[in-house]
Each structure stands twice: as C-alpha cells, then as structure tokens.
C-alpha cells in the first residue's frame, strides 16, 4: 500500500500555440500566482493552494473529457461567486454526503472540481 500525503501537482494540456492565452486565463482571470522558472517542455507552473498546476502545450484531441483534478477550497460559495464574476460557467453535480462541490472548465475543455467539506 502507498501512503499518499497530498497532491503535489496536476499537469493539463492546451493546444499547440495556446501558451500565451493559457497564461492570460490563469493569471488574469483565475488570479493564480505563476511560478517563474525554466520548466521542462516550456510548461507554465501556477500555485493552487499547497499544490501546483502545470500546463503544457500538446497536440491534443479537443473532445471534452470528464477527467479532472479536484481541489479542496475553504469557501465554496466565495469560489463560485469569483468564477461567476470572471464569466466562467459553473457546472453543478450531484451532492456527495459530507461535501459540496462544483465544476468549471478552462477555455480548452480542462475540467476542474472544487470541493468544500462540511465541518472543516
């Protein structure tokens, strides 16, 4: 058995030529702090709480997938308000006992889940 501690980073892909637009979306709209440096394969790195989001250009299939990382947040209502204020569509899903959640996608179809656990 592997004793996992936490998520370190998630790598998602954007189409070739979308690096500048990805930086604009994640810095200007989502307000994520960019981690500077010369990262492998020209990737962009961003801080998301105690984890990192890595973005790399790749020749990808643009079909929308249900695959996603999930990030715990401290105030889901505030996160939903922020996303709505940024013009980012929020998708809701079935409720899971002990937690509330929502989903959103970036302009390239990458799906993200935000979770707030009850009683934390």
Coordinates of N, CA and C in Angstrom, one line a residue:
X1 N 0.8 -1.2 0.0 CA 0.0 0.0 0.0 C 0.9 1.2 0.0
X2 N 0.5 2.2 -0.8 CA 1.2 3.5 -0.8 C 0.5 4.5 0.1
X3 N 1.3 5.1 1.0 CA 0.8 6.1 1.9 C 0.9 7.5 1.3
X4 N -0.1 7.9 0.5 CA -0.1 9.2 -0.1 C -0.3 10.3 0.9
X5 N 0.5 11.4 0.7 CA 0.4 12.5 1.7 C -0.6 13.6 1.1
X6 N -0.4 14.1 -0.1 CA -1.2 15.1 -0.7 C -1.0 15.2 -2.2
X7 N -1.7 15.9 -2.9 CA -1.5 16.1 -4.3 C -0.3 17.2 -4.4
X8 N 0.6 16.9 -5.3 CA 1.8 17.8 -5.5 C 1.5 18.7 -6.7
X9 N 1.2 18.1 -7.8 CA 0.8 18.9 -9.0 C -0.1 18.1 -9.9
X10 N -0.7 18.9 -10.8 CA -1.5 18.3 -11.9 C -1.0 18.9 -13.1
X11 N -0.8 18.1 -14.2 CA -0.4 18.7 -15.5 C -1.6 18.5 -16.4
X12 N -2.0 19.6 -17.0 CA -3.0 19.6 -18.0 C -2.4 20.2 -19.3
X13 N -3.1 19.9 -20.4 CA -2.6 20.3 -21.7 C -3.5 21.3 -22.4
X14 N -2.9 22.2 -23.1 CA -3.6 23.1 -24.0 C -3.1 22.9 -25.4
X15 N -3.9 23.3 -26.5 CA -3.4 23.0 -27.8 C -2.1 23.8 -28.2
X16 N -1.4 23.3 -29.1 CA -0.2 24.0 -29.6 C -0.5 25.4 -30.0
X17 N 0.3 26.4 -29.6 CA 0.1 27.8 -29.9 C -0.8 28.5 -28.8
X18 N -1.3 27.8 -27.8 CA -2.2 28.4 -26.8 C -1.5 28.8 -25.5
X19 N -0.2 28.8 -25.5 CA 0.6 29.1 -24.2 C 0.3 30.5 -23.7
X20 N 0.3 31.5 -24.5 CA 0.1 32.9 -24.1 C -1.3 33.0 -23.6
X21 N -2.3 32.5 -24.3 CA -3.7 32.6 -23.9 C -3.9 31.8 -22.6
X22 N -3.2 30.7 -22.4 CA -3.4 30.0 -21.2 C -2.8 30.8 -20.0
X23 N -1.7 31.4 -20.2 CA -1.1 32.3 -19.2 C -2.1 33.4 -18.8
X24 N -2.7 34.0 -19.8 CA -3.7 35.1 -19.6 C -4.9 34.6 -18.8
X25 N -5.4 33.5 -19.2 CA -6.6 32.9 -18.5 C -6.2 32.6 -17.0
X26 N -5.2 31.9 -16.7 CA -4.8 31.5 -15.4 C -4.3 32.7 -14.5
X27 N -3.6 33.6 -15.1 CA -3.1 34.7 -14.3 C -4.2 35.8 -14.2
X28 N -4.7 36.3 -15.3 CA -5.6 37.4 -15.3 C -7.1 37.1 -14.9
X29 N -7.6 35.9 -15.3 CA -9.0 35.6 -14.9 C -9.1 34.8 -13.6
X30 N -8.2 33.8 -13.5 CA -8.3 33.0 -12.2 C -7.4 33.5 -11.1
X31 N -6.6 34.5 -11.4 CA -5.7 35.2 -10.5 C -4.8 34.2 -9.8
X32 N -4.3 33.2 -10.5 CA -3.3 32.3 -9.9 C -1.9 32.8 -9.9
X33 N -1.1 32.7 -8.9 CA 0.3 33.2 -8.9 C 1.1 32.2 -9.8
X34 N 1.8 32.8 -10.7 CA 2.7 32.0 -11.6 C 4.0 31.7 -10.9
X35 N 4.5 30.5 -11.1 CA 5.8 30.1 -10.5 C 6.8 30.3 -11.6
X36 N 7.7 31.2 -11.5 CA 8.6 31.5 -12.5 C 9.7 30.5 -12.6
X37 N 10.4 30.4 -13.8 CA 11.5 29.5 -13.9 C 11.5 28.9 -15.3
X38 N 12.5 28.2 -15.6 CA 12.6 27.4 -16.9 C 12.2 26.0 -16.6
X39 N 10.9 25.8 -16.9 CA 10.3 24.5 -16.6 C 10.4 23.5 -17.8
X40 N 10.4 22.2 -17.6 CA 10.5 21.3 -18.7 C 9.4 21.5 -19.7
X41 N 9.8 21.3 -21.0 CA 8.9 21.4 -22.1 C 8.2 22.7 -22.2
X42 N 8.7 23.8 -21.7 CA 8.1 25.1 -21.8 C 6.8 25.2 -21.0
X43 N 6.7 24.3 -20.0 CA 5.4 24.4 -19.2 C 5.3 25.6 -18.4
X44 N 4.1 26.0 -18.2 CA 3.7 27.1 -17.2 C 3.4 26.4 -15.9
X45 N 3.8 27.0 -14.8 CA 3.5 26.5 -13.5 C 2.8 27.5 -12.7
X46 N 1.7 27.1 -12.0 CA 1.0 28.0 -11.1 C 0.7 27.4 -9.8
X47 N 0.6 28.2 -8.7 CA 0.3 27.8 -7.4 C -1.2 27.7 -7.2
X48 N -1.6 26.6 -6.6 CA -3.1 26.4 -6.3 C -3.1 25.8 -4.9
X49 N -3.2 26.7 -3.9 CA -3.1 26.3 -2.5 C -1.8 25.6 -2.2
X50 N -1.8 24.4 -1.7 CA -0.5 23.8 -1.4 C -0.1 22.8 -2.6
X51 N -0.7 22.9 -3.7 CA -0.4 22.1 -4.9 C 0.0 23.0 -6.0
X52 N 0.4 22.4 -7.1 CA 0.7 23.2 -8.3 C -0.1 22.7 -9.5
X53 N -0.3 23.6 -10.4 CA -1.0 23.3 -11.7 C 0.1 23.6 -12.8
X54 N 0.4 22.5 -13.6 CA 1.4 22.7 -14.6 C 0.6 22.6 -16.0
X55 N 0.9 23.5 -16.9 CA 0.2 23.5 -18.2 C 1.3 23.4 -19.3
X56 N 1.0 22.5 -20.2 CA 2.0 22.3 -21.3 C 1.2 22.3 -22.6
X57 N 1.8 22.8 -23.6 CA 1.2 22.7 -25.0 C 1.4 21.3 -25.5
X58 N 0.4 20.8 -26.2 CA 0.5 19.5 -26.7 C -0.5 19.4 -27.9
X59 N -0.2 18.5 -28.8 CA -1.1 18.3 -29.9 C -2.2 17.3 -29.3
X60 N -3.3 18.0 -28.9 CA -4.3 17.2 -28.1 C -5.6 17.0 -28.9
X61 N -6.4 16.1 -28.5 CA -7.7 15.9 -29.0 C -8.6 16.8 -28.2
X62 N -9.4 17.6 -28.9 CA -10.1 18.7 -28.3 C -11.5 18.2 -27.7
X63 N -11.8 16.9 -27.8 CA -13.1 16.4 -27.2 C -13.1 16.7 -25.7
X64 N -14.2 17.0 -25.2 CA -14.3 17.3 -23.8 C -14.4 16.0 -23.0
X65 N -13.6 15.9 -22.0 CA -13.5 14.7 -21.2 C -14.0 15.0 -19.8
X66 N -14.4 14.0 -19.1 CA -14.8 14.1 -17.7 C -13.6 14.0 -16.7
X67 N -12.4 13.7 -17.2 CA -11.2 13.7 -16.4 C -11.0 15.0 -15.7
X68 N -10.5 15.0 -14.5 CA -10.4 16.3 -13.8 C -9.6 16.1 -12.5
X69 N -8.8 17.2 -12.1 CA -8.3 17.2 -10.7 C -9.4 17.9 -9.8
X70 N -9.4 17.5 -8.6 CA -10.3 18.1 -7.6 C -9.4 18.8 -6.5
X71 N -9.8 20.0 -6.2 CA -9.1 20.8 -5.2 C -10.1 21.2 -4.1
X72 N -9.7 20.9 -2.8 CA -10.4 21.4 -1.7 C -10.3 22.9 -1.5
X73 N -11.4 23.6 -1.3 CA -11.4 25.0 -1.0 C -12.0 25.3 0.3
X74 N -11.6 26.4 0.9 CA -12.2 26.8 2.2 C -13.6 27.4 2.2
X75 N -13.9 28.0 1.1 CA -15.2 28.7 1.0 C -15.7 28.5 -0.4
X76 N -16.5 27.5 -0.7 CA -17.0 27.2 -2.0 C -18.0 28.3 -2.5
X77 N -18.8 28.9 -1.6 CA -19.7 29.9 -2.1 C -18.9 31.1 -2.7
X78 N -17.8 31.5 -2.0 CA -17.0 32.6 -2.5 C -16.3 32.2 -3.8
X79 N -15.8 30.9 -3.9 CA -15.2 30.5 -5.1 C -16.2 30.6 -6.3
X80 N -17.4 30.2 -6.1 CA -18.5 30.2 -7.1 C -18.7 31.7 -7.5
X81 N -18.8 32.6 -6.6 CA -19.0 34.0 -6.9 C -17.9 34.5 -7.7
X82 N -16.6 34.2 -7.3 CA -15.5 34.6 -8.1 C -15.5 34.1 -9.5
X83 N -15.8 32.8 -9.7 CA -15.9 32.3 -11.0 C -16.9 33.0 -11.9
X84 N -18.1 33.2 -11.3 CA -19.2 33.8 -12.0 C -18.8 35.3 -12.4
X85 N -18.1 36.0 -11.4 CA -17.7 37.3 -11.7 C -16.7 37.4 -12.9
X86 N -15.9 36.3 -13.0 CA -15.0 36.2 -14.1 C -15.6 35.7 -15.4
X87 N -16.9 35.5 -15.4 CA -17.6 35.0 -16.6 C -17.3 33.5 -16.9
X88 N -17.0 32.8 -15.9 CA -16.6 31.4 -16.1 C -17.8 30.5 -15.7
X89 N -18.3 29.7 -16.6 CA -19.5 28.9 -16.3 C -19.2 27.9 -15.3
X90 N -20.2 27.7 -14.3 CA -20.1 26.8 -13.2 C -21.1 25.7 -13.5
X91 N -20.6 24.4 -13.4 CA -21.5 23.3 -13.6 C -21.6 22.6 -12.2
X92 N -22.8 22.2 -11.9 CA -23.1 21.6 -10.6 C -23.3 20.1 -10.8
X93 N -23.1 19.3 -9.8 CA -23.3 17.9 -9.9 C -24.0 17.4 -8.7
X94 N -24.2 16.1 -8.6 CA -24.9 15.5 -7.5 C -24.2 15.8 -6.2
X95 N -24.9 15.9 -5.1 CA -24.3 16.2 -3.8 C -23.7 14.9 -3.3
X96 N -22.6 15.0 -2.7 CA -22.0 13.8 -2.0 C -22.0 14.1 -0.5
X97 N -22.4 13.1 0.3 CA -22.5 13.3 1.7 C -21.3 13.8 2.3
X98 N -21.4 14.9 3.1 CA -20.2 15.5 3.8 C -19.5 16.5 3.0
X99 N -19.9 16.8 1.8 CA -19.2 17.8 1.0 C -20.1 18.4 -0.1
X100 N -19.7 19.6 -0.4 CA -20.4 20.3 -1.5 C -19.4 20.5 -2.6
X101 N -19.8 20.6 -3.9 CA -18.8 20.7 -5.0 C -19.4 21.4 -6.2
X102 N -18.5 21.8 -7.0 CA -18.9 22.4 -8.4 C -17.8 22.1 -9.3
X103 N -18.1 22.3 -10.6 CA -17.1 22.1 -11.6 C -17.0 23.3 -12.5
X104 N -15.8 23.6 -13.1 CA -15.7 24.5 -14.2 C -14.7 24.0 -15.2
X105 N -14.7 24.6 -16.4 CA -13.7 24.3 -17.4 C -12.9 25.5 -17.8
X106 N -11.7 25.3 -18.2 CA -10.9 26.4 -18.8 C -11.3 26.4 -20.3
X107 N -10.8 27.4 -21.0 CA -11.2 27.6 -22.4 C -10.8 26.4 -23.3
X108 N -10.0 25.5 -22.8 CA -9.5 24.4 -23.7 C -10.2 23.1 -23.3
X109 N -11.2 23.1 -22.4 CA -12.0 22.0 -22.0 C -11.5 21.2 -20.8
X110 N -10.4 21.7 -20.2 CA -9.9 21.0 -19.0 C -10.9 21.3 -17.9
X111 N -11.3 20.2 -17.2 CA -12.3 20.3 -16.1 C -11.7 20.3 -14.8
X112 N -12.2 21.1 -13.9 CA -11.7 21.3 -12.5 C -12.9 21.1 -11.6
X113 N -12.7 20.4 -10.5 CA -13.7 20.3 -9.4 C -13.2 21.0 -8.2
X114 N -14.1 21.8 -7.6 CA -13.8 22.4 -6.3 C -14.7 21.8 -5.3
X115 N -14.1 21.5 -4.1 CA -14.8 20.8 -3.1 C -14.7 21.5 -1.7
X116 N -15.8 21.6 -1.0 CA -15.7 22.1 0.4 C -16.3 21.0 1.3
X117 N -15.5 20.6 2.2 CA -16.0 19.5 3.2 C -16.8 20.2 4.3
X118 N -17.8 19.6 4.7 CA -18.6 20.1 5.9 C -17.8 19.9 7.2
X119 N -17.9 20.9 8.0 CA -17.3 20.9 9.3 C -15.8 21.1 9.4
X120 N -15.3 21.7 8.3 CA -13.8 22.0 8.3 C -13.6 23.5 8.4

